Tab-separated table of C-alpha atoms in Angstrom:
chain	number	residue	atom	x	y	z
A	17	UNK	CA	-32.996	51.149	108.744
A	18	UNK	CA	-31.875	47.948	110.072
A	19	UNK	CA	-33.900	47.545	113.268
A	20	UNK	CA	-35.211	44.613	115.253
A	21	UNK	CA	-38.287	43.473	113.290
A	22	UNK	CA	-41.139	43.813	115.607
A	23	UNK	CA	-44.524	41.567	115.564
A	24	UNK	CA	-45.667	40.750	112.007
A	25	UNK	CA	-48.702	42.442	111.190
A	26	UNK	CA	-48.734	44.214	114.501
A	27	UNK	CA	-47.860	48.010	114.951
A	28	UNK	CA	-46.550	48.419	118.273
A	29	UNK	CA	-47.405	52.214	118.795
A	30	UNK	CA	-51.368	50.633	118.632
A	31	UNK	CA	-50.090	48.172	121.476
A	32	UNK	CA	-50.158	50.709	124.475
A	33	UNK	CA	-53.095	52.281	125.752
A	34	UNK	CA	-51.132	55.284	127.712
A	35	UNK	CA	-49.933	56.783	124.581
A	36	UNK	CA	-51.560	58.279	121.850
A	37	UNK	CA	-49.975	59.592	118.591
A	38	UNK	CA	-52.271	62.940	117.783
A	39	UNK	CA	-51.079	64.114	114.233
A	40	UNK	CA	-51.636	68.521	114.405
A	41	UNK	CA	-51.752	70.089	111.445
A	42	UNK	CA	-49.970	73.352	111.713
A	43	UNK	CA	-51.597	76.600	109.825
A	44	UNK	CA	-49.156	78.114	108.471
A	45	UNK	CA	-47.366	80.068	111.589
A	46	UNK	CA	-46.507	83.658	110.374
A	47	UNK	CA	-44.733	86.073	111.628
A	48	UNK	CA	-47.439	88.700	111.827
A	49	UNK	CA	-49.474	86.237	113.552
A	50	UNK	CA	-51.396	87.471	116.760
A	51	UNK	CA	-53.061	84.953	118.636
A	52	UNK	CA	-52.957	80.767	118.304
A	53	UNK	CA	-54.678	78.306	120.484
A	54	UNK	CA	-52.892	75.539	123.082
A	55	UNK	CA	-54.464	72.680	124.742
A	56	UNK	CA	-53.979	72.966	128.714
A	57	UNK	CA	-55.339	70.907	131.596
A	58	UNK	CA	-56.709	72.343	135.155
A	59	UNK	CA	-56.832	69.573	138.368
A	60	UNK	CA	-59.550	70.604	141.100
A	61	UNK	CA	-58.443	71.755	143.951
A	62	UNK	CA	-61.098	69.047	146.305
A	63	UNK	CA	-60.840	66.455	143.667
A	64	UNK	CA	-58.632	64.680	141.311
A	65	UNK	CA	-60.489	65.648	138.040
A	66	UNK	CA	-58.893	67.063	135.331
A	67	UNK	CA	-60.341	69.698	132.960
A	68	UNK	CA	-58.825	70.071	129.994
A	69	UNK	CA	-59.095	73.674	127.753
A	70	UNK	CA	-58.001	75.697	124.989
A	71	UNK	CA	-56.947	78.906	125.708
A	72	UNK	CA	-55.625	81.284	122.729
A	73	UNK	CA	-52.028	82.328	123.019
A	74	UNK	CA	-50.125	85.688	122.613
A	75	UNK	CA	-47.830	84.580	119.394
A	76	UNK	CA	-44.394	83.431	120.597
A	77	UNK	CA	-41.477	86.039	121.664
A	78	UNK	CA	-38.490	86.592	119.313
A	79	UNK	CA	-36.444	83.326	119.351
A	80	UNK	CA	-32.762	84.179	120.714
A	81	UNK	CA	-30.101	82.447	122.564
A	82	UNK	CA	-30.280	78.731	122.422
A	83	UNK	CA	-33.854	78.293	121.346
A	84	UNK	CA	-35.622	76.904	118.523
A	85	UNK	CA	-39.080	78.271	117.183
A	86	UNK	CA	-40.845	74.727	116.186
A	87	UNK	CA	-43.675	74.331	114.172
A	88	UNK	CA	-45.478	71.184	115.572
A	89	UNK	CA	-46.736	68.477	112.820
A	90	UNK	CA	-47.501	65.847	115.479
A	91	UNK	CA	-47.972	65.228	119.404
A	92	UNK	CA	-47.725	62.549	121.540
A	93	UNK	CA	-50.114	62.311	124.555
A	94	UNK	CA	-48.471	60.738	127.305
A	95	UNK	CA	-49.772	60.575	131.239
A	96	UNK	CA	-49.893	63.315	132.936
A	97	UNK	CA	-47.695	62.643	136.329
A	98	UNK	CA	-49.793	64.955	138.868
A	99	UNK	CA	-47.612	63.950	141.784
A	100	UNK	CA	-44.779	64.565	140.207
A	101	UNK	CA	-45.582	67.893	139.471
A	102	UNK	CA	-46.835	68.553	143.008
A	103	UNK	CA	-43.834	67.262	144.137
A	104	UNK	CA	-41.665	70.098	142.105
A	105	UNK	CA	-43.312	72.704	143.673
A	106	UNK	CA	-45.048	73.401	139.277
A	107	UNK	CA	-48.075	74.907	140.673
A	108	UNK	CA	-50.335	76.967	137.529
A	109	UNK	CA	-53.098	77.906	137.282
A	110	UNK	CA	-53.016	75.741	134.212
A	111	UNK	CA	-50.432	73.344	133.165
A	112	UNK	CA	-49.679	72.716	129.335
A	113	UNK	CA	-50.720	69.098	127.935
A	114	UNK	CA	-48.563	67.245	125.420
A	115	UNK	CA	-45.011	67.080	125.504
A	116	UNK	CA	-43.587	64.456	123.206
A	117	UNK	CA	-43.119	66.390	119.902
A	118	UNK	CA	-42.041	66.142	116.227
A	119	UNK	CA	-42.060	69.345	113.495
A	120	UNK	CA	-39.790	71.527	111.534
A	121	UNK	CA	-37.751	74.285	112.832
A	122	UNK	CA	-39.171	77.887	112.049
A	123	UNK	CA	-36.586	80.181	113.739
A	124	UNK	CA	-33.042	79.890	115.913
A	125	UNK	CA	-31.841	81.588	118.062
A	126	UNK	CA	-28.213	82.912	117.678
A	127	UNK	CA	-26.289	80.678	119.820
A	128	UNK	CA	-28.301	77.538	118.335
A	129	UNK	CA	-25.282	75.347	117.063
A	130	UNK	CA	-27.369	72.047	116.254
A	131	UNK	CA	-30.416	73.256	114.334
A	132	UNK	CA	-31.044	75.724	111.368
A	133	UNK	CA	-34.414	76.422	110.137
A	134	UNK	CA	-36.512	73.745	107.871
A	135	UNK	CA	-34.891	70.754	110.169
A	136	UNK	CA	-37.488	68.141	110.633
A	137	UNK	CA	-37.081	67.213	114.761
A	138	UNK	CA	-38.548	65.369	116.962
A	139	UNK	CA	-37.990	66.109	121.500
A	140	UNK	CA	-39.539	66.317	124.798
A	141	UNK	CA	-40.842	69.473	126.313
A	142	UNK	CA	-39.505	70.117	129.838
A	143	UNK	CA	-41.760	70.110	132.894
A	144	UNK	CA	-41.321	73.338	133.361
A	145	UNK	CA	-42.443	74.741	129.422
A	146	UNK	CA	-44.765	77.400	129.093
A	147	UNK	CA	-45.823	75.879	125.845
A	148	UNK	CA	-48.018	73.150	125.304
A	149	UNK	CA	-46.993	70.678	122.700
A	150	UNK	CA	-50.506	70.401	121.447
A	151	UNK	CA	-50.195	73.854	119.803
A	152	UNK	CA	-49.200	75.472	116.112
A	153	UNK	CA	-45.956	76.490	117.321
A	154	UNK	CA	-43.879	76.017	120.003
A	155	UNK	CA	-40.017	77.906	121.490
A	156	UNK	CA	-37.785	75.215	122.943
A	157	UNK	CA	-34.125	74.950	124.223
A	158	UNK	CA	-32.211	73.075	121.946
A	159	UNK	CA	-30.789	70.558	124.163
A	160	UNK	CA	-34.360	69.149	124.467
A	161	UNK	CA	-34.565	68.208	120.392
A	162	UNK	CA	-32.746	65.772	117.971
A	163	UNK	CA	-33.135	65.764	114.315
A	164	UNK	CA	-35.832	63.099	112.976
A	165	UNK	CA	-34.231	60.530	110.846
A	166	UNK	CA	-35.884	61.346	106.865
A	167	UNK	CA	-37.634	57.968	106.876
A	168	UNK	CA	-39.308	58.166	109.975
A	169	UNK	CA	-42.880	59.635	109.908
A	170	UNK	CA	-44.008	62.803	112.140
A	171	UNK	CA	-46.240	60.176	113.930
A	172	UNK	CA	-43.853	57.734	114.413
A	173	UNK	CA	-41.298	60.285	116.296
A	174	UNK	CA	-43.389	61.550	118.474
A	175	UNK	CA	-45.165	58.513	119.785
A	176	UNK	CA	-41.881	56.519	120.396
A	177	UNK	CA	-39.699	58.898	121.326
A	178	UNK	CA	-40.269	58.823	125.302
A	179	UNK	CA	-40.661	55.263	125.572
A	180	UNK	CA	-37.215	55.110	123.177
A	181	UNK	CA	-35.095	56.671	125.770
A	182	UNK	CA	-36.695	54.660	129.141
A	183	UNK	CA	-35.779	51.348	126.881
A	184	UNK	CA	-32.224	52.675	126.812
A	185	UNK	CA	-31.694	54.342	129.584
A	186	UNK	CA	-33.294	50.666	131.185
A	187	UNK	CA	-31.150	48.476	129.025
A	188	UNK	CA	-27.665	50.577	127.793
A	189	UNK	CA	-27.214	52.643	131.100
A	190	UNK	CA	-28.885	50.685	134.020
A	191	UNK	CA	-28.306	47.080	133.030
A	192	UNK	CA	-25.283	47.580	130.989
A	193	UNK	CA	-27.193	44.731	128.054
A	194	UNK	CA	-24.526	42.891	126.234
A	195	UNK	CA	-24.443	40.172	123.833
A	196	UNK	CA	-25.534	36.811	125.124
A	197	UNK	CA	-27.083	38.222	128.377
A	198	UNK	CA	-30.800	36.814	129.286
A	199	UNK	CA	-33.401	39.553	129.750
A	200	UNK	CA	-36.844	39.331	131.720
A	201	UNK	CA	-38.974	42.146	130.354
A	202	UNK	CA	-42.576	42.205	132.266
A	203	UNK	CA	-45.504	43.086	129.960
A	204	UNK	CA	-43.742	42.750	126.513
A	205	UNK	CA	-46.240	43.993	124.726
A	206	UNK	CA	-46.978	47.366	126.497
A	207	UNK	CA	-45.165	50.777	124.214
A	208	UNK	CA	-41.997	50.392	126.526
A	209	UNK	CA	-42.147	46.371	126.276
A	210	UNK	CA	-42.235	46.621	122.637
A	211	UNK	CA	-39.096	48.860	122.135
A	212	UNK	CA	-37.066	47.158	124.826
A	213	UNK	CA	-37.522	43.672	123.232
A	214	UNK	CA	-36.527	44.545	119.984
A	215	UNK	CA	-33.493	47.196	121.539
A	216	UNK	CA	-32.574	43.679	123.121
A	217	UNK	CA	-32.748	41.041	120.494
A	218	UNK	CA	-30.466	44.037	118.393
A	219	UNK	CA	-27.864	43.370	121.068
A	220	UNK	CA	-27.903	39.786	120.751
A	221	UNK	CA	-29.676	38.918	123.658
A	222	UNK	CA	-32.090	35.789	125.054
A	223	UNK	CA	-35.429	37.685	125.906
A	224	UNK	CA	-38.001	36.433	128.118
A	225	UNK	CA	-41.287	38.289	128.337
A	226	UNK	CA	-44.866	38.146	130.317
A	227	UNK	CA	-47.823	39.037	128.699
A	228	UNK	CA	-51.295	40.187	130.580
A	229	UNK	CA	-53.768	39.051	128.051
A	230	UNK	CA	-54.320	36.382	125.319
A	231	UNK	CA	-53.846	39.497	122.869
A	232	UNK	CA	-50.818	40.541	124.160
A	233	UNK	CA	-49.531	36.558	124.215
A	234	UNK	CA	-50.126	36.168	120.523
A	235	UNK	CA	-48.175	39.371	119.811
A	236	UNK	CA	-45.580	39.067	121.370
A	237	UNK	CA	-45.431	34.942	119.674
A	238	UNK	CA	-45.453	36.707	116.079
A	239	UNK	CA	-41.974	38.971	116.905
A	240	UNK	CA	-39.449	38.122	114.866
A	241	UNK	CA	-36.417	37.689	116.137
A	242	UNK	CA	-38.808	35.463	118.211
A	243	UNK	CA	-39.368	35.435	122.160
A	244	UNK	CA	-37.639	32.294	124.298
A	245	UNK	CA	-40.442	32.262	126.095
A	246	UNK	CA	-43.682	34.120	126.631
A	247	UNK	CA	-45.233	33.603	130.034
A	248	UNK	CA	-49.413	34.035	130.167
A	249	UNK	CA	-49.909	35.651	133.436
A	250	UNK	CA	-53.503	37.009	132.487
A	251	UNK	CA	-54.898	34.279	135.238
A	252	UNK	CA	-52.485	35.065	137.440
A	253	UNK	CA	-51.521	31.480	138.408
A	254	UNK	CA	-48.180	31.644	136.294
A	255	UNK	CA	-44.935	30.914	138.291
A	256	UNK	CA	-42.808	33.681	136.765
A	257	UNK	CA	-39.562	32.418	138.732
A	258	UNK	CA	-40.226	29.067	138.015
A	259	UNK	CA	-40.736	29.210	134.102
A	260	UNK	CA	-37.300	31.534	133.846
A	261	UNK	CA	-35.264	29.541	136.077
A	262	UNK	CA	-36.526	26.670	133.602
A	263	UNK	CA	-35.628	28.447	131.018
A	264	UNK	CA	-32.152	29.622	131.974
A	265	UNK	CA	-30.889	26.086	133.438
A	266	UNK	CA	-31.633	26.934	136.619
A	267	UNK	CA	-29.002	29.845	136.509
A	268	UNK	CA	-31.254	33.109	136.725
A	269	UNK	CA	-31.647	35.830	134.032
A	270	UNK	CA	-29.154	38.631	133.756
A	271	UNK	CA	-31.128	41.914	133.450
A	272	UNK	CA	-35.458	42.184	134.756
A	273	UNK	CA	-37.014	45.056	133.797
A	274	UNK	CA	-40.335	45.058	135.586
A	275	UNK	CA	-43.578	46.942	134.834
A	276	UNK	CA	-44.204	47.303	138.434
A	277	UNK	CA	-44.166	44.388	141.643
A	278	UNK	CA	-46.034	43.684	144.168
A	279	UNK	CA	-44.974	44.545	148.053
A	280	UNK	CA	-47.756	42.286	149.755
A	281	UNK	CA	-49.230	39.270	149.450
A	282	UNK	CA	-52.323	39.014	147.160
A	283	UNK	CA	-54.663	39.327	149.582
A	284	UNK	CA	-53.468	42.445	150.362
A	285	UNK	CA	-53.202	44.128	146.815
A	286	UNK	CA	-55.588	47.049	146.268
A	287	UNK	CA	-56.597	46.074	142.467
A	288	UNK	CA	-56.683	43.146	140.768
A	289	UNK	CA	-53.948	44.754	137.952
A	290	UNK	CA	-51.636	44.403	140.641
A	291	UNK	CA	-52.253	40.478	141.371
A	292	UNK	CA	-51.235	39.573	137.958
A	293	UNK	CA	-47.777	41.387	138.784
A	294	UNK	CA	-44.857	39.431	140.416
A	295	UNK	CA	-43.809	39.326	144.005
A	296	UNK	CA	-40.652	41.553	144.888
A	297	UNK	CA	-39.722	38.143	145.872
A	298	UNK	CA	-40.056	36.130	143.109
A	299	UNK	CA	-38.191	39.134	141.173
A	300	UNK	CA	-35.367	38.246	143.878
A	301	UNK	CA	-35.635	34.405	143.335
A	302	UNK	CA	-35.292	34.175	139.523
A	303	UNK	CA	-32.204	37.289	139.297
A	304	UNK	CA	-28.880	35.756	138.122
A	305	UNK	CA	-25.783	35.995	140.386
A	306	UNK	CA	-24.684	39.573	139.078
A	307	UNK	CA	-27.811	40.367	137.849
A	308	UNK	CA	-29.230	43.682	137.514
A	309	UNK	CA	-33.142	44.519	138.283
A	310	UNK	CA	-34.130	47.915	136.755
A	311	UNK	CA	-37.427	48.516	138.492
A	312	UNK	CA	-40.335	51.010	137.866
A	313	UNK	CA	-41.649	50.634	140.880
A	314	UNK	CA	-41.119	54.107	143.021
A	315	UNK	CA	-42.124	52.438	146.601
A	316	UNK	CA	-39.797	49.828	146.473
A	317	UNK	CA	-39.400	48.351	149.856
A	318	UNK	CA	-36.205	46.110	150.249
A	319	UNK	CA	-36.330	43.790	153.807
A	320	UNK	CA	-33.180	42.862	155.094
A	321	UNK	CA	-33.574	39.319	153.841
A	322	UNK	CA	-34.034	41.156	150.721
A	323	UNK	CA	-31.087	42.723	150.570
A	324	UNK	CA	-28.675	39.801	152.205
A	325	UNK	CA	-30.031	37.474	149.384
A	326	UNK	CA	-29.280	40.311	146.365
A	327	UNK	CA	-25.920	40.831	148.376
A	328	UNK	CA	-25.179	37.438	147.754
A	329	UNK	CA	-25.826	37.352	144.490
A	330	UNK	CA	-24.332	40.093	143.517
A	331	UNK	CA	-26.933	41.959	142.254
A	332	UNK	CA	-28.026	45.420	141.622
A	333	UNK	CA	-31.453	47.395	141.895
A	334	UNK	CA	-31.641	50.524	139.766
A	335	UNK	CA	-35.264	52.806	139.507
A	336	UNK	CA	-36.032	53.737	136.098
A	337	UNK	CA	-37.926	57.135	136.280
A	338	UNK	CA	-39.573	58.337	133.293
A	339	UNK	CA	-38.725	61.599	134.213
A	340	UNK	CA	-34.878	61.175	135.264
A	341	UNK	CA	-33.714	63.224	132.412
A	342	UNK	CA	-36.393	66.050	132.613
A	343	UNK	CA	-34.796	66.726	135.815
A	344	UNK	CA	-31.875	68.158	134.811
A	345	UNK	CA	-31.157	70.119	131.628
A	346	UNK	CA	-27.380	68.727	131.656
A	347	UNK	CA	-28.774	64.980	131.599
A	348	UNK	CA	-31.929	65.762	129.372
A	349	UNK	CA	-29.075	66.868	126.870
A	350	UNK	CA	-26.810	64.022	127.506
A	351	UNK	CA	-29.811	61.454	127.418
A	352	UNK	CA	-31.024	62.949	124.067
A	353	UNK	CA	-27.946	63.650	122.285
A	354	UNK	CA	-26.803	60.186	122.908
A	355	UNK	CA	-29.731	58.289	122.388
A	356	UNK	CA	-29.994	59.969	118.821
A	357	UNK	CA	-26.975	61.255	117.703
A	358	UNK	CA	-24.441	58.309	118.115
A	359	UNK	CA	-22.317	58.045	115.448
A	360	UNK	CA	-23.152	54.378	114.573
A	361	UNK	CA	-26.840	55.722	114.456
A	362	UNK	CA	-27.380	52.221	116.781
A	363	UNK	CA	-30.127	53.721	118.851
A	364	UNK	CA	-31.992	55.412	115.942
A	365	UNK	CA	-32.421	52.183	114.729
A	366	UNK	CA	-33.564	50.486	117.661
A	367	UNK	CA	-36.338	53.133	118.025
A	368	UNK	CA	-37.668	53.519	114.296
């Protein structure tokens, strides 16, 4: 359909080890159905384990208003943001596992004005859903699905889908990506690495990436459009400022989205995962005047000789939280229907 060719031979869902693509074969939801089975999880109260269980559910309730009655033909298991979630005030008993979801529409409800039964769709549960997306059949607003283009498998939509809208929410909304614009994008080859690159090289950009293995370094050397330049920081004596800065003239890249930075110096780091990340201050050195750095990092701490030398470049710092349009049912409709319904179908094809 036009997209950004990714890595030859390479399937970039098998690239990221956070999410999994779980195909579920539906049995054939009826209506006199009585009982089906959903996959929950239950944290200890004195630890942070995680049990998860299937517990058999009452069939759904009459579908009415906005909602959709979805029969489920895959899953996507994605982390499962405790904090978050404590953070909400969500506390259950259990809490349903499996939110990224693709299947065909059973039932609407009579104020559904996008969606008519047989559509093949693909969405994102809400925090708040009583369902579990591992399950026959799930009852979901609208707002929170998009039709599947035909050529896309059930697999495919529901394993891309999240990490589909962070890459544009990072790139269209936060950075504002253009054509001709440099972009730094920290562990290319990660689910959200993957998309981004290609979402960038469609908007005739100059990408830049970092990769945390050999592996991940001859993946990301096999994209086509290919990489500028592919930084090995698996031995974590890389100079990330100093190979983009030698790469961009000495001028900066336009746009960094990071996979996280570190706050301290090495020494101080709790893991060694996070000494292969960049300095908060070598993000700083190697931003362009006017530069924007969308960050994943929720404890970013800014000094004020952090924020005198980004105020005179011009730059910006923008948080890109996975959740941001889970939040709100207004923006989880506006992220959606955007990302998938544009008319020039532009961000269908930089996801599938």
């Amino acid at each position: 359909m036009g997209t950004a060719p990714g890595p030859e031979g390479a399937d970039p869902l098998q690239k990221d080890s956070k999410v999994a693509a779980v195909k579920v074969q539906a049995i054939g939801v009826a209506p006199r159905q009585v009982t089906m089975k959903g996959l929950y999880f239950q944290q200890s109260s004195t630890s942070e384990e995680i049990t998860f269980v299937f517990q058999e559910r009452e069939n759904l309730p009459v579908t009415e208003d906005n909602y959709v009655k979805l029969q489920v033909k895959a899953c996507a298991l994605s982390q499962i943001n405790t904090k978050l979630l404590a953070e909400m005030k969500m506390e259950k008993d259990f809490f349903p596992v499996g939110r990224e979801v693709a299947g065909i529409v059973l039932d609407v409800g009579s104020k559904v004005s996008f969606f008519q039964p047989g559509d093949e769709v693909a969405g994102i549960l809400p925090l708040d859903s009583e369902d579990p997306g591992l399950c026959e059949a799930v009852r979901v607003h609208e707002h929170y699905l998009v039709h599947k283009p035909e050529k896309v498998t059930w697999t495919e939509a529901a394993g891309t889908i999240r990490d589909g809208v962070r890459a544009y929410t990072a790139l269209h909304y936060l950075s504002h990506l253009s054509p001709g614009k440099s972009v730094l994008i920290m562990d290319g080859a990660s689910a959200l690495g993957t998309i981004a690159i290609q979402l960038a090289h469609h908007r005739g950009a100059k990408v830049i990436s970092t990769a945390c293995s050999l592996e991940d370094k001859q993946c990301l050397e096999r994209f086509r459009p290919s990489i500028a330049r592919v930084i090995d920081v698996s031995n974590g004596k890389a100079q990330v400022a100093e190979s983009c800065l030698e790469e961009t003239g000495g001028l900066g890249v336009d746009i960094v989205l990071d996979a996280g930075v570190r706050l301290y110096n090495k020494d101080d780091e709790p893991t060694v995962k996070l000494q292969l990340l960049p300095h908060k201050h070598d993000i700083i050195t190697l931003l362009g005047v006017g530069g924007h750095w969308v960050t994943t990092e929720e404890n970013l701490q800014l000094d004020p000789p952090d924020s005198h030398c980004l105020f005179l470049k011009g730059a910006t710092v923008a948080f890109l939280n996975d959740e941001v349009w889970n939040l709100s049912n207004v923006q989880q409709g506006k992220y959606l229907s955007t990302y998938l319904k544009r008319c020039d179908g532009e961000a269908i094809n930089w996801c599938f």
